[in-house]
Short mmCIF file of C-alpha atoms in Angstrom, two decimals:
data_model
loop_
_atom_site.label_atom_id
_atom_site.label_comp_id
_atom_site.label_asym_id
_atom_site.label_seq_id
_atom_site.Cartn_x
_atom_site.Cartn_y
_atom_site.Cartn_z
CA UNK A 1 20.75 3.06 29.66
CA UNK A 2 23.86 1.38 30.83
CA UNK A 3 25.11 4.16 33.09
CA UNK A 4 24.03 5.31 36.68
CA UNK A 5 23.63 9.25 36.93
CA UNK A 6 25.58 10.47 39.88
CA UNK A 7 25.97 14.29 40.17
CA UNK A 8 25.77 17.19 37.52
CA UNK A 9 29.14 18.71 36.99
CA UNK A 10 28.56 21.08 34.43
CA UNK A 11 26.01 23.32 32.45
CA UNK A 12 26.33 25.33 29.30
CA UNK A 13 24.48 26.29 26.11
CA UNK A 14 25.32 22.79 24.72
CA UNK A 15 23.42 21.11 27.69
CA UNK A 16 24.35 19.38 30.88
CA UNK A 17 27.24 17.12 31.93
CA UNK A 18 26.91 14.40 34.67
CA UNK A 19 29.15 12.31 36.56
CA UNK A 20 28.07 8.91 36.19
CA UNK A 21 29.13 5.19 36.51
CA UNK A 22 28.80 2.20 34.05
CA UNK A 23 26.61 -0.24 35.36
CA UNK A 24 27.91 -3.46 36.34
CA UNK A 25 31.29 -1.92 36.75
CA UNK A 26 33.18 0.76 39.00
CA UNK A 27 34.21 2.91 35.74
CA UNK A 28 33.32 6.57 36.29
CA UNK A 29 32.46 8.47 33.35
CA UNK A 30 31.35 11.71 32.21
CA UNK A 31 27.85 11.94 30.36
CA UNK A 32 26.77 15.03 28.27
CA UNK A 33 23.28 15.52 27.47
CA UNK A 34 22.82 17.41 24.39
CA UNK A 35 19.25 18.58 23.62
CA UNK A 36 18.22 17.87 20.17
CA UNK A 37 15.15 20.27 20.43
CA UNK A 38 15.77 23.73 19.17
CA UNK A 39 18.85 22.54 16.96
CA UNK A 40 18.88 22.85 13.38
CA UNK A 41 19.51 19.80 10.97
CA UNK A 42 22.93 21.47 10.15
CA UNK A 43 23.92 21.69 13.93
CA UNK A 44 22.87 18.08 14.50
CA UNK A 45 24.76 16.97 11.50
CA UNK A 46 27.84 18.91 12.89
CA UNK A 47 27.39 17.09 16.43
CA UNK A 48 27.51 13.95 14.89
CA UNK A 49 30.67 14.85 12.69
CA UNK A 50 32.48 15.89 16.04
CA UNK A 51 31.14 12.67 17.74
CA UNK A 52 32.58 10.57 14.65
CA UNK A 53 35.96 12.47 14.93
CA UNK A 54 36.14 12.01 18.71
CA UNK A 55 35.51 8.15 18.39
CA UNK A 56 38.77 7.87 16.37
CA UNK A 57 40.96 9.73 18.62
CA UNK A 58 43.23 8.05 20.97
CA UNK A 59 45.91 10.02 22.76
CA UNK A 60 46.60 10.42 26.61
CA UNK A 61 45.98 13.94 26.70
CA UNK A 62 42.54 14.22 24.62
CA UNK A 63 39.18 13.00 26.47
CA UNK A 64 38.56 9.43 25.28
CA UNK A 65 35.05 8.99 23.95
CA UNK A 66 33.58 5.89 25.29
CA UNK A 67 30.04 5.75 23.90
CA UNK A 68 27.43 7.69 22.37
CA UNK A 69 23.63 7.19 21.91
CA UNK A 70 20.36 8.86 21.14
CA UNK A 71 17.22 9.41 23.22
CA UNK A 72 14.11 10.84 22.00
CA UNK A 73 15.05 14.35 23.21
CA UNK A 74 18.92 14.22 23.37
CA UNK A 75 22.28 13.02 22.08
CA UNK A 76 24.34 11.52 24.78
CA UNK A 77 28.29 11.47 24.39
CA UNK A 78 29.99 9.25 27.22
CA UNK A 79 33.60 9.94 27.91
CA UNK A 80 36.38 9.66 30.14
CA UNK A 81 35.94 11.52 33.56
CA UNK A 82 38.53 14.04 34.49
CA UNK A 83 38.67 15.74 37.92
CA UNK A 84 38.80 19.51 37.20
CA UNK A 85 38.53 22.20 34.78
CA UNK A 86 41.72 24.14 34.33
CA UNK A 87 39.49 27.49 34.03
CA UNK A 88 37.92 26.69 37.69
CA UNK A 89 41.36 25.98 39.18
CA UNK A 90 42.75 29.44 37.82
CA UNK A 91 39.80 31.35 39.00
CA UNK A 92 40.03 29.66 42.33
CA UNK A 93 43.70 29.83 42.92
CA UNK A 94 44.63 32.80 40.99
CA UNK A 95 47.74 31.30 39.34
CA UNK A 96 49.86 27.95 39.11
CA UNK A 97 53.42 27.22 39.97
CA UNK A 98 55.77 27.48 37.05
CA UNK A 99 56.67 23.90 36.96
CA UNK A 100 52.98 22.86 36.65
CA UNK A 101 52.23 25.66 33.85
CA UNK A 102 55.29 24.07 32.07
CA UNK A 103 53.82 20.45 32.41
CA UNK A 104 50.25 21.69 31.31
CA UNK A 105 51.89 23.31 28.10
CA UNK A 106 54.08 20.21 27.03
CA UNK A 107 50.83 18.16 27.40
CA UNK A 108 48.73 20.62 25.42
CA UNK A 109 51.25 20.73 22.72
CA UNK A 110 51.41 16.86 22.58
CA UNK A 111 47.48 16.86 22.12
CA UNK A 112 47.48 19.67 19.57
CA UNK A 113 50.24 18.20 17.67
CA UNK A 114 48.44 14.64 17.57
CA UNK A 115 45.15 16.40 16.25
CA UNK A 116 46.89 18.55 13.70
CA UNK A 117 49.02 15.63 12.30
CA UNK A 118 45.35 13.84 11.94
CA UNK A 119 44.07 17.05 10.01
CA UNK A 120 41.83 18.11 13.05
CA UNK A 121 41.64 21.59 14.31
CA UNK A 122 40.22 21.95 17.65
CA UNK A 123 38.30 25.50 17.12
CA UNK A 124 37.49 26.39 20.59
CA UNK A 125 40.84 26.54 22.93
CA UNK A 126 40.06 27.96 26.13
CA UNK A 127 40.67 26.78 29.83
CA UNK A 128 37.18 25.70 30.02
CA UNK A 129 38.11 22.86 27.72
CA UNK A 130 41.14 21.72 29.38
CA UNK A 131 40.37 19.38 32.22
CA UNK A 132 42.99 18.07 34.64
CA UNK A 133 42.61 14.23 35.64
CA UNK A 134 44.41 12.11 37.90
CA UNK A 135 47.99 12.96 38.59
CA UNK A 136 47.55 16.26 36.91
CA UNK A 137 47.16 14.70 33.37
CA UNK A 138 45.81 17.12 31.01
CA UNK A 139 42.75 16.16 29.11
CA UNK A 140 41.54 18.30 26.00
CA UNK A 141 37.69 18.09 25.16
CA UNK A 142 34.98 19.84 23.42
CA UNK A 143 36.21 20.53 20.00
CA UNK A 144 33.61 22.84 18.69
#
């Protein structure tokens, strides 16, 4: 594997997400480990279809897929690393200033317009799938 695993940053029904660093560089990434065991052939086909869709996307407000590979037991997807989840920020802080909400909404509309213009639907819009990167840059992820 071309990555060092640093910390676990998330866990869900899909698997686990780790903060990592690409070997021989300072590039910080997110690595999503998705178990193959217990998944139907159809689920695995859908997963690979989502990976192929993500591979072709390039927009400042959509998480950039950097790499993907198979291990014996898992599919691993490597993406940009974004600092925080909108859901967690809302849960911790209760609300956001109106100016920040406006900025988030503008970035979200831009990301969705890009997807829709490429005939792609997100299908899992929720605060958990909206990440905030450096400088408040929104990153949409997990297309479902």
